[in-house]
GROMACS .gro file of C-alpha atoms in nm:
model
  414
    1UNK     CA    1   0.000   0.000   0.000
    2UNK     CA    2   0.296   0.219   0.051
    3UNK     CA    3   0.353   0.197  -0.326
    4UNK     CA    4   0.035   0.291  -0.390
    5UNK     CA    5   0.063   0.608  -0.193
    6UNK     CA    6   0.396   0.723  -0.290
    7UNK     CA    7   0.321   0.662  -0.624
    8UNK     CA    8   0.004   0.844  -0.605
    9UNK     CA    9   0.123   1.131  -0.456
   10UNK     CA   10   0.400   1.195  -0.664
   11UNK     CA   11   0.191   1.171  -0.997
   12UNK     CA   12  -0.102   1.400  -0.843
   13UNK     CA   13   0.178   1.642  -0.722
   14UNK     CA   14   0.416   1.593  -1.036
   15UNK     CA   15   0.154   1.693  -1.284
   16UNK     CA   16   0.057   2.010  -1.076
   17UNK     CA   17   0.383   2.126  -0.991
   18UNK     CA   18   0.496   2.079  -1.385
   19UNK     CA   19   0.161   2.271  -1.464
   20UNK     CA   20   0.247   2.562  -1.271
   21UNK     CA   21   0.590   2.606  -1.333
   22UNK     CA   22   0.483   2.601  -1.732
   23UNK     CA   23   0.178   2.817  -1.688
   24UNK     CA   24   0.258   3.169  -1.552
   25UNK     CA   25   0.048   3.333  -1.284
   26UNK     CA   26  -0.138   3.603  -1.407
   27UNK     CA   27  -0.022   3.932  -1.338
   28UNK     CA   28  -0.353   4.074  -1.185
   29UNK     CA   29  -0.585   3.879  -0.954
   30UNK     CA   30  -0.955   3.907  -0.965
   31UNK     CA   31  -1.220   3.842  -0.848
   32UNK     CA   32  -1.226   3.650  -0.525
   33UNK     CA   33  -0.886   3.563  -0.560
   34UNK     CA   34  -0.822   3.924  -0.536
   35UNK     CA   35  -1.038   3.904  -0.193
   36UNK     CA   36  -0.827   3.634  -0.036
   37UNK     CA   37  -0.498   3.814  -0.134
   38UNK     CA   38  -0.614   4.145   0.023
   39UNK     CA   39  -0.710   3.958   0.335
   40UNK     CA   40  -0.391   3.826   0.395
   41UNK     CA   41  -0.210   4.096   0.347
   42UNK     CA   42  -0.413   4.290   0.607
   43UNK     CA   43  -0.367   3.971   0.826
   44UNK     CA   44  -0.009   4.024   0.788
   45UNK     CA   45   0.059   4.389   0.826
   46UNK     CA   46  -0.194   4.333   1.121
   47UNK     CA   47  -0.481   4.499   1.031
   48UNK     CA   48  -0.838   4.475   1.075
   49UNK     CA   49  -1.028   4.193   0.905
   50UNK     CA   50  -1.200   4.443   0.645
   51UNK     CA   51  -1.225   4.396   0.242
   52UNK     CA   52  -1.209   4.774   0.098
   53UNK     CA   53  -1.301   4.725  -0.240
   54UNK     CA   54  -1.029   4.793  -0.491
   55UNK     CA   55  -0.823   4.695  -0.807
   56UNK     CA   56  -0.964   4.376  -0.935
   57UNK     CA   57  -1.164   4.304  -0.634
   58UNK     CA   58  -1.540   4.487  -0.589
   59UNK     CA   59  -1.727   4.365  -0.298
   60UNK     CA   60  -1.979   4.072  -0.360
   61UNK     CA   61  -2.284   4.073  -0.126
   62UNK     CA   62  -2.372   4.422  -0.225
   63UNK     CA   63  -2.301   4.735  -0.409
   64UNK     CA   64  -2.091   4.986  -0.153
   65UNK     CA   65  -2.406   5.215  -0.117
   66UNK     CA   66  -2.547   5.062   0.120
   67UNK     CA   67  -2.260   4.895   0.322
   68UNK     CA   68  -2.016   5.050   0.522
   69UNK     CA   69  -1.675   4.932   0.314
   70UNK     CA   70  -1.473   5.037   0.654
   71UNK     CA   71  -1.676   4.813   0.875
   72UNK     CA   72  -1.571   4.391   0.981
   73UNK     CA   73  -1.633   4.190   0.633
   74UNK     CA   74  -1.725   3.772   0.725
   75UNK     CA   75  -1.833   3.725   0.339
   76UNK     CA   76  -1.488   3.496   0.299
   77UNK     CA   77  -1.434   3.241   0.610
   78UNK     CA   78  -1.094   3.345   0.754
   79UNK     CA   79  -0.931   2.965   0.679
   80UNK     CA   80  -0.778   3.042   0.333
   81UNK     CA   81  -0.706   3.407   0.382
   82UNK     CA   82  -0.478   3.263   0.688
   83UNK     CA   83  -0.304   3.008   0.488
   84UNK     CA   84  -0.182   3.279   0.234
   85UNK     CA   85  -0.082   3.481   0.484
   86UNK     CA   86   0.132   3.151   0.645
   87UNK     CA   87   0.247   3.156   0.321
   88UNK     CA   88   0.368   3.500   0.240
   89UNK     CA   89   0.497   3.568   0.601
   90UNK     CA   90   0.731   3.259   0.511
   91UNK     CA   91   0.843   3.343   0.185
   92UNK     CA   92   0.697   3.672   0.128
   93UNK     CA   93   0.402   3.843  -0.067
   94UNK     CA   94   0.487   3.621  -0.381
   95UNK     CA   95   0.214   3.331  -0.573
   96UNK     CA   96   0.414   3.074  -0.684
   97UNK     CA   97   0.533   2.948  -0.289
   98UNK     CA   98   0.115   2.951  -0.255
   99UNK     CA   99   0.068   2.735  -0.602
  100UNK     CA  100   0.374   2.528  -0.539
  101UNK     CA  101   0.224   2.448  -0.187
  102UNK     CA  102  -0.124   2.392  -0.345
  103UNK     CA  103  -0.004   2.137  -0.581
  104UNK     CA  104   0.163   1.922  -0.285
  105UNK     CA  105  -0.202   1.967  -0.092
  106UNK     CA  106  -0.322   1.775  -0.405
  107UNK     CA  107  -0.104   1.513  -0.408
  108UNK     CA  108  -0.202   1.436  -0.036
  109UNK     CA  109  -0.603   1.461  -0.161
  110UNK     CA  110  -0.478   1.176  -0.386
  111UNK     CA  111  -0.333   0.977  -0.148
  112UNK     CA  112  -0.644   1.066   0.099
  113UNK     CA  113  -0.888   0.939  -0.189
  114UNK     CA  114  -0.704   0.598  -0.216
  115UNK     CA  115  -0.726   0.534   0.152
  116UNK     CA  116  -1.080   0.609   0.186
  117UNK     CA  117  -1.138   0.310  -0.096
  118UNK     CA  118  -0.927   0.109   0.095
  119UNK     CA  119  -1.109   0.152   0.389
  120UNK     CA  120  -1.402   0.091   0.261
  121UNK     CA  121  -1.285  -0.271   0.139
  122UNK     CA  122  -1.239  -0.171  -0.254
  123UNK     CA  123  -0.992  -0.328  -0.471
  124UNK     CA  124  -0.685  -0.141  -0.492
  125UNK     CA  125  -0.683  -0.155  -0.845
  126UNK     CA  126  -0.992   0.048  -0.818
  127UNK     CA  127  -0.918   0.268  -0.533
  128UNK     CA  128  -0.603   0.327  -0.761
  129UNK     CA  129  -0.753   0.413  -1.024
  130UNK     CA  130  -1.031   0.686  -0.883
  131UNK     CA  131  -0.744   0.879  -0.711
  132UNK     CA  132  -0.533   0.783  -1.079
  133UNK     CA  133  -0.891   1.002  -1.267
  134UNK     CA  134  -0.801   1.290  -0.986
  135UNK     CA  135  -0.441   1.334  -1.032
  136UNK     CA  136  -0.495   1.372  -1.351
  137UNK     CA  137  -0.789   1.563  -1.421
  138UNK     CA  138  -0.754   1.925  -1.624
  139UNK     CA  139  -0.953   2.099  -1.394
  140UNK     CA  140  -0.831   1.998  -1.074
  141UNK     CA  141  -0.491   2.070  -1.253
  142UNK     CA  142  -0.577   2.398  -1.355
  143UNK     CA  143  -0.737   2.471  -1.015
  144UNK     CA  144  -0.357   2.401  -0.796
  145UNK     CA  145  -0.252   2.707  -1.015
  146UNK     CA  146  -0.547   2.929  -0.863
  147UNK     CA  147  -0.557   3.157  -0.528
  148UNK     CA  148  -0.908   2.947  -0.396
  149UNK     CA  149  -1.020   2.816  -0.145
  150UNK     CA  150  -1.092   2.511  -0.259
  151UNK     CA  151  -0.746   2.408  -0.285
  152UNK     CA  152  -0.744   2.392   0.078
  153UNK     CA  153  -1.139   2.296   0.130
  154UNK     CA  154  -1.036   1.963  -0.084
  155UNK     CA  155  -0.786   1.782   0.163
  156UNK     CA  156  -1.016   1.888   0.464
  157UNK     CA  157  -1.327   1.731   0.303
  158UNK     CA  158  -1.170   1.418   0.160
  159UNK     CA  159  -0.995   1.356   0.548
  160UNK     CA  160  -1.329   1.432   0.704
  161UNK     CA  161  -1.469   1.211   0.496
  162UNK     CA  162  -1.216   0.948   0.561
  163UNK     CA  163  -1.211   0.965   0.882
  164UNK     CA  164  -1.575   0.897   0.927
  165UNK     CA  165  -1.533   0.595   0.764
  166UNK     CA  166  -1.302   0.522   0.984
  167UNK     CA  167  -1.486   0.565   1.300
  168UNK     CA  168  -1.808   0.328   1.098
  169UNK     CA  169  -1.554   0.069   1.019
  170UNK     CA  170  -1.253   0.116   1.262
  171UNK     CA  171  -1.359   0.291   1.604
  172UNK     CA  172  -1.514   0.545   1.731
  173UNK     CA  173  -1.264   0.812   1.834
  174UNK     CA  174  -1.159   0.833   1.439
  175UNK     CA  175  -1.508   1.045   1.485
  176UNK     CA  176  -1.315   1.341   1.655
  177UNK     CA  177  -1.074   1.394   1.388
  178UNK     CA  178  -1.364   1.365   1.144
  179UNK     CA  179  -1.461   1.664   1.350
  180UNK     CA  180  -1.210   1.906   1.374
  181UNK     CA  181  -1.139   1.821   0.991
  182UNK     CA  182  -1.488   1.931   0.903
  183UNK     CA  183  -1.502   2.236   1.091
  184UNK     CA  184  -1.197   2.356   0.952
  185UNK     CA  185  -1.325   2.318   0.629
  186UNK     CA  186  -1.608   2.517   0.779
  187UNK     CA  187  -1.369   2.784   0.804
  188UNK     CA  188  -1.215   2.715   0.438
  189UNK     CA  189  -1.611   2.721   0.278
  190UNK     CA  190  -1.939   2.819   0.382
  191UNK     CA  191  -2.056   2.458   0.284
  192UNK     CA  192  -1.848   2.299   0.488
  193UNK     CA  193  -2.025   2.415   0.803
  194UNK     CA  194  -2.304   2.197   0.751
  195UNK     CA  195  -2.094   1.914   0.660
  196UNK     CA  196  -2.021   1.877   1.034
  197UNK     CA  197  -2.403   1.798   1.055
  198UNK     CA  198  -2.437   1.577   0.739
  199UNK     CA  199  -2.139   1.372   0.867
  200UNK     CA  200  -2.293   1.326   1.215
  201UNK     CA  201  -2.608   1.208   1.064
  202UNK     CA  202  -2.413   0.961   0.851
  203UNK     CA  203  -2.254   0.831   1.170
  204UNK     CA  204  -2.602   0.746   1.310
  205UNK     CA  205  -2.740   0.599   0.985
  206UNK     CA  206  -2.442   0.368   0.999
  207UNK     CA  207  -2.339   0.317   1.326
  208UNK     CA  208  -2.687   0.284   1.480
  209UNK     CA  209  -2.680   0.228   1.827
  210UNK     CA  210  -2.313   0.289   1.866
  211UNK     CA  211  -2.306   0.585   1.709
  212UNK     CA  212  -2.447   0.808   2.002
  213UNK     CA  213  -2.080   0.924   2.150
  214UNK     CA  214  -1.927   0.951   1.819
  215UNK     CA  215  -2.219   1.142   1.703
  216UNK     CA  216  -2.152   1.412   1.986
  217UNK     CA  217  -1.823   1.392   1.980
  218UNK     CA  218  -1.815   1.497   1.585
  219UNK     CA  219  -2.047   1.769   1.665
  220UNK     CA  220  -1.909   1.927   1.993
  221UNK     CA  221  -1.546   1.918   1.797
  222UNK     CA  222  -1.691   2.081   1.470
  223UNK     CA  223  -1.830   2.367   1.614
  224UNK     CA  224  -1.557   2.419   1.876
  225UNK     CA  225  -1.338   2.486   1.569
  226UNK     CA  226  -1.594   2.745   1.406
  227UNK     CA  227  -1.684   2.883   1.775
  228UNK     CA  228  -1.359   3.163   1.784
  229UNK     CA  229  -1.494   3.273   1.431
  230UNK     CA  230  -1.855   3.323   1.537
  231UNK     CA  231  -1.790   3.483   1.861
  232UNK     CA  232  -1.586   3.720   1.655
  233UNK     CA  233  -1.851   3.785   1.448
  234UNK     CA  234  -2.101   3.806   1.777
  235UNK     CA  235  -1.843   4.126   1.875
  236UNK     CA  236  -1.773   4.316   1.529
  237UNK     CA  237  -2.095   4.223   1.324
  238UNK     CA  238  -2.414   4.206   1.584
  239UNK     CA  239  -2.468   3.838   1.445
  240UNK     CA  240  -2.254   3.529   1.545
  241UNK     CA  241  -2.252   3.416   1.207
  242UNK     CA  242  -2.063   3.072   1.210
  243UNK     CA  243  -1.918   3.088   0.829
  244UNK     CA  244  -2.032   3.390   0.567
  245UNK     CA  245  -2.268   3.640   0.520
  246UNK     CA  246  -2.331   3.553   0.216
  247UNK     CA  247  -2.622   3.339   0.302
  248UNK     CA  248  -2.944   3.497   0.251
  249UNK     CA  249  -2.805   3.712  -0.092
  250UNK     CA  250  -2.793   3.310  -0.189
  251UNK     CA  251  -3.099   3.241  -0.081
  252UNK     CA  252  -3.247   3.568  -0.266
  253UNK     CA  253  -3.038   3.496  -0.610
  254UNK     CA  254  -3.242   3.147  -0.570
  255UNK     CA  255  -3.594   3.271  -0.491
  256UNK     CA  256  -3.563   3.469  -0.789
  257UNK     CA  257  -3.309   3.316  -1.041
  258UNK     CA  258  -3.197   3.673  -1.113
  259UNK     CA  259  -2.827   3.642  -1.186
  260UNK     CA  260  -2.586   3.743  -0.979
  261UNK     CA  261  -2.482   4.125  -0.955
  262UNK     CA  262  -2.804   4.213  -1.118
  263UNK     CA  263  -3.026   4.187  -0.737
  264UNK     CA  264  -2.839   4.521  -0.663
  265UNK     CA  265  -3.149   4.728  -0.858
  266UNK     CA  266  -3.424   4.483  -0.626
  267UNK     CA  267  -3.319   4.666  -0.276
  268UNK     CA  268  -3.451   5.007  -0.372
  269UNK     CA  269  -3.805   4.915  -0.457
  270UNK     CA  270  -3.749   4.647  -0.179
  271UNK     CA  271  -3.680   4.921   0.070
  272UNK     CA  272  -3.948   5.152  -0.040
  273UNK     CA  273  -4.205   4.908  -0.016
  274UNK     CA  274  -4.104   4.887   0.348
  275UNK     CA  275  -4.134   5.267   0.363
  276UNK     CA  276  -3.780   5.313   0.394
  277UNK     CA  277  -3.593   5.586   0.227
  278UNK     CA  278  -3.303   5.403   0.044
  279UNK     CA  279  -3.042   5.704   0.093
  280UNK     CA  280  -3.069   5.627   0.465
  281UNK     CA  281  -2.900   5.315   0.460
  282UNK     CA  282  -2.623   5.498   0.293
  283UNK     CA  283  -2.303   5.318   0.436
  284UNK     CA  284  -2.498   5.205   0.701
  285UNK     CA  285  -2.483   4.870   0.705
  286UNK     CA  286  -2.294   4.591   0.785
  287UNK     CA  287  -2.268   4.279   0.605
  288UNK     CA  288  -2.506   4.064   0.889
  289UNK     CA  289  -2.775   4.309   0.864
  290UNK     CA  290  -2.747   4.348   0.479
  291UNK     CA  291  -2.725   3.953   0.459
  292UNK     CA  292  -3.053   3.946   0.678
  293UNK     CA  293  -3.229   4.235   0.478
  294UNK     CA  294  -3.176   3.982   0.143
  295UNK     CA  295  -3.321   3.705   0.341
  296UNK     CA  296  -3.632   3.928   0.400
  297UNK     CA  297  -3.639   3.987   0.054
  298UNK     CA  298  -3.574   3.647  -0.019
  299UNK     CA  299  -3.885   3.538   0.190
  300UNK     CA  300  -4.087   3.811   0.016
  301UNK     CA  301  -3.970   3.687  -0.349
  302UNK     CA  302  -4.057   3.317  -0.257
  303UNK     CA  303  -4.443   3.384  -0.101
  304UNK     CA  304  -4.488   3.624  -0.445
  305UNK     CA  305  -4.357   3.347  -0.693
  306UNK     CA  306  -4.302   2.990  -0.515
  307UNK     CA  307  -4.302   2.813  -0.862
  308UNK     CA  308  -4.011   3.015  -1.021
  309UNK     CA  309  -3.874   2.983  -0.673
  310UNK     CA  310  -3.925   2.627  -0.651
  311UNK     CA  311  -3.809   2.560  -1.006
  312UNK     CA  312  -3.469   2.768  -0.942
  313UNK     CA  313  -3.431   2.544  -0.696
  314UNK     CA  314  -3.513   2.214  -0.886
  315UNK     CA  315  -3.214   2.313  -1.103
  316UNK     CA  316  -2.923   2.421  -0.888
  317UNK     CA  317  -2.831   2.065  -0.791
  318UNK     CA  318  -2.776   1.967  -1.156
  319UNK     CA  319  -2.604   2.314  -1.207
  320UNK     CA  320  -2.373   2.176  -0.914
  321UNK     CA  321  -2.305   1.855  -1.023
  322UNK     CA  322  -2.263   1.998  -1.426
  323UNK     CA  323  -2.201   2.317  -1.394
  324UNK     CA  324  -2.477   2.452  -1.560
  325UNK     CA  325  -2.463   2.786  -1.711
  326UNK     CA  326  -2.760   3.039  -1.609
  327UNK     CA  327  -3.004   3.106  -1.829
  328UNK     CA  328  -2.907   3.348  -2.142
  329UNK     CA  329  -2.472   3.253  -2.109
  330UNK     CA  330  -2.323   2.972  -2.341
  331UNK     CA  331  -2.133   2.697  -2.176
  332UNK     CA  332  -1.744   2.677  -2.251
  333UNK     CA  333  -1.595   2.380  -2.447
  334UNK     CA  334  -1.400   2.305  -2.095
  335UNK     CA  335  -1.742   2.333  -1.941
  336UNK     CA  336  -1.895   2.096  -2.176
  337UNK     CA  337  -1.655   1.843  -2.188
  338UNK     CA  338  -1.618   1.883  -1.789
  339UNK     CA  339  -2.019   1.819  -1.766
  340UNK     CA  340  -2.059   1.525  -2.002
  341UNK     CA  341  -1.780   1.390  -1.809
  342UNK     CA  342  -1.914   1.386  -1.459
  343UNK     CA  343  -2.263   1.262  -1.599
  344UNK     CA  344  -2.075   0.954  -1.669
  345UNK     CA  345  -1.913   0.962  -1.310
  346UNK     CA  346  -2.254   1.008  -1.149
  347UNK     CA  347  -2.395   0.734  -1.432
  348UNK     CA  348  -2.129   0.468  -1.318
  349UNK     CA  349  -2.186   0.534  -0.957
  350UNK     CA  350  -2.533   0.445  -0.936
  351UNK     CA  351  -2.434   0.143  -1.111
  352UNK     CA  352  -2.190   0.052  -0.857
  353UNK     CA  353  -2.388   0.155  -0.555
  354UNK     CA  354  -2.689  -0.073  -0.681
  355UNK     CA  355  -2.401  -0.362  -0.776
  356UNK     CA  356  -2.199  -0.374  -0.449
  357UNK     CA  357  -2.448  -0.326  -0.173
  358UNK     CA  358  -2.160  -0.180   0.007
  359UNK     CA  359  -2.304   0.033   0.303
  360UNK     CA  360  -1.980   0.245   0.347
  361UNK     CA  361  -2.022   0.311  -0.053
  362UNK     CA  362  -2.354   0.466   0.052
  363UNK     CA  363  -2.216   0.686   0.326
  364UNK     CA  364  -1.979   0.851   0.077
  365UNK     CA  365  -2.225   0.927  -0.160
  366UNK     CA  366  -2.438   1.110   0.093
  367UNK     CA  367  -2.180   1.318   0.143
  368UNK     CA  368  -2.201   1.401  -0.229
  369UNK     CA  369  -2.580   1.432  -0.183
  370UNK     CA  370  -2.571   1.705   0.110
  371UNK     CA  371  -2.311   1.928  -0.125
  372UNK     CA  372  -2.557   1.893  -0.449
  373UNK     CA  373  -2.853   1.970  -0.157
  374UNK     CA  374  -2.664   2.235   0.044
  375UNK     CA  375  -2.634   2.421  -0.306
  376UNK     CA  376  -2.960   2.383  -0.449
  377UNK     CA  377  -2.998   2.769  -0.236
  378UNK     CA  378  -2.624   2.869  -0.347
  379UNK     CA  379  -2.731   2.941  -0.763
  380UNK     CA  380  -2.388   2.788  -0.827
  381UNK     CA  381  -2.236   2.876  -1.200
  382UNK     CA  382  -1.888   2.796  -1.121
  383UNK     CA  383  -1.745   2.442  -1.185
  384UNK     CA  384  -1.494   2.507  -0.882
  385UNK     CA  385  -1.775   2.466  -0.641
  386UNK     CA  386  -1.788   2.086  -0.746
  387UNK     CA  387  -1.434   2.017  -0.819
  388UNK     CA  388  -1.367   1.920  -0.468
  389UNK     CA  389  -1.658   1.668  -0.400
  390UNK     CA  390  -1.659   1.496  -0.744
  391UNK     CA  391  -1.360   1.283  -0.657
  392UNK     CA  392  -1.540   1.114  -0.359
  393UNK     CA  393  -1.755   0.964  -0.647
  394UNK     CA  394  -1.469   0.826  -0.856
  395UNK     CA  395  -1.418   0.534  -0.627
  396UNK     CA  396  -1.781   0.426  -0.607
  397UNK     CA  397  -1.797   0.454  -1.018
  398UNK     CA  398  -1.544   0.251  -1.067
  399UNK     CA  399  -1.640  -0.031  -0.840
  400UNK     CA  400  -1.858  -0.125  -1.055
  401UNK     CA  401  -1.678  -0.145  -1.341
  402UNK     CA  402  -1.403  -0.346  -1.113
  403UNK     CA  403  -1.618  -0.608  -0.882
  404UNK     CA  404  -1.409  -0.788  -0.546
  405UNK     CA  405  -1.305  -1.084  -0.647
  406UNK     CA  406  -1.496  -1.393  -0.569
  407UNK     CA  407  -1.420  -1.560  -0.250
  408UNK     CA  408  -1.338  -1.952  -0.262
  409UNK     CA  409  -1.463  -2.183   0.021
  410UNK     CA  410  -1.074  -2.263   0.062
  411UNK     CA  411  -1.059  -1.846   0.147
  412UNK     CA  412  -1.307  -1.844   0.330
  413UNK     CA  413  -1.181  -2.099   0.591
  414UNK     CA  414  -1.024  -1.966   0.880
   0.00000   0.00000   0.00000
């Protein structure tokens, strides 16, 4: 198994760090890679935890009129901001330490993704072979070259996930790792605050009447990790917000189906119907009470038009797992190719949960299931948002395409 591993590792790794040596970084970031580099320089130089829009970078849950840009910002969980700023104060303000590091984090998501089909009882030839499909997959390649977060979500959701599979199949106490792993990546992503819950559910679908200490133990863990964050939030924001506040602007952009940027123009008439002047709010605001005014207006949006709401909602799943484009934008080729692609992934796993009867192959793709359900009320349009969860399905598709080998009677004697 060491083989398996080393070898692993150094082809995830090897193709990422030969990618990003090749492929230059580009000179400007945007976006909300611009975000994460502005918050770790501030974490550096010491500064308030505060996104002033700038070059490349314009805030993202709502146009600066009616937010105070000076005041605390929680839109980005502090995990990734802080591993840049590891990074810089190490080697300085530079990106390729940060993509050189990133590639290595992939490489250990590899090796992460084998063990997890080991675990689980797989052939190694197939648990080979799924973390063989990640290591060498174009966009998870192209993705080690990007300031994200998911570079670090990834090898914090693929050890959660192992080590829940650990505590089903090994012991319980793997079930407090499984917790501190998933409330980091609480930190990392929004999503991955209510993975601590899906996992403890998982534990007491499969564990039963075992599972009640693990269960707890999972929990209490998970949210002591997030607990510093959302008592921080409790003092600067009003709101102990445990991840983002970019919650109910989610929730809005999926009542509605508007796309993103253009429910700016809905707070006005929002506002007025409330018999509130607009101009009043005039960097006024902080991010928890603009995040709660767009779940207000969320609330209103659904009662007014539950179908649209409803069928918005129908949809983002299968915009998760395809990366579906909104309505009125043209896929990419890449995005194309990448969707017809995981249909086949998704395909094959059905086959091979219905084919094994594995119960551990179940608990994995639950996780799946809770990411496709926790973002039918994100609107995703980015393929990143599924890049780290697709993996866990790579195993399960190819088991059945690779059945265990039949057990003789001679085997089977003790």
């Amino acid at each position: 198994m060491l083989k398996w591993c080393l070898g692993l590792f150094a082809l995830t790794a090897g193709v990422r760090l030969a990618y990003v040596l090749v492929v230059p970084q580009q000179e400007s970031l945007l976006l909300d890679q611009a975000a994460y580099d502005a918050l770790a320089a501030r974490i550096l130089q010491g500064k308030p935890y505060v996104l002033v829009p700038g070059s490349g970078y314009a805030n993202p849950i709502a146009p600066p009129f009616f937010t105070d840009t000076s005041s605390p910002s929680a839109v980005y969980p502090p995990g990734y901001p802080l591993f840049l700023a590891g990074i810089y104060k190490a080697f300085g303000q530079r990106y390729l330490p940060v993509r050189l590091i990133q590639a290595i984090l992939w490489g250990l998501c590899a090796i992460t993704l084998f063990l997890i089909g080991e675990t689980i009882g797989l052939r190694r030839v197939c648990s080979g072979l799924g973390a063989g499909l990640l290591a060498l997959s174009p966009p998870h390649v192209e993705l080690a070259g990007l300031l994200l977060s998911e570079n670090l979500f990834a090898p914090l959701l693929l050890l959660a996930v192992l080590f829940t599979v650990l505590a089903v199949k090994k012991g319980p106490w793997w079930a407090i790792l499984a917790g501190v792993c998933s409330g980091l990546s609480g930190l990392t992503r929004p999503t991955g605050a209510g993975l601590i819950i899906a996992l403890g559910i998982i534990l007491l679908v499969f564990m039963r009447k075992h599972a009640i200490w693990p269960f707890f133990a999972l929990i209490l863990f998970g949210f002591l990790i997030l607990s510093p964050w959302a008592i921080r939030n409790q003092n600067a924001l009003g709101w102990p917000v445990i991840s983002s506040t970019a919650g109910g602007r989610a929730l809005y952009l999926t009542a509605t189906g508007v796309p993103e940027g253009q429910e700016w123009d809905s707070i006005p008439g929002f506002l007025a119907r409330k018999g509130i002047e607009p101009t009043t709010l005039h960097q006024s605001l902080n991010e928890a009470q603009l995040d709660r005014l767009y779940a207000e207006m969320a609330r209103e949006a659904f009662l007014r038009d539950p179908i649209r709401a409803l069928s918005v909602m129908s949809l983002n799943p299968l915009r998760f797992a395809f990366n579906m484009p909104y309505p009125g934008t043209r896929p990419s080729g890449k995005t194309v190719a990448y969707a017809v692609f995981t249909g086949i992934v998704i395909a094959l796993s059905f086959w091979g949960l219905i084919k094994n009867r594995e119960p551990s192959l179940w608990a994995i793709a639950l996780v799946f299931i809770y990411f496709a359900l926790a973002h039918t009320v994100m609107s995703p349009a980015l393929v990143r948002y599924s890049l780290p969860v697709i993996p866990l399905l790579y195993p399960i598709a190819l088991s059945g395409l690779i059945p265990k080998p039949k057990i003789t009677p001679h085997q089977a004697r003790p």
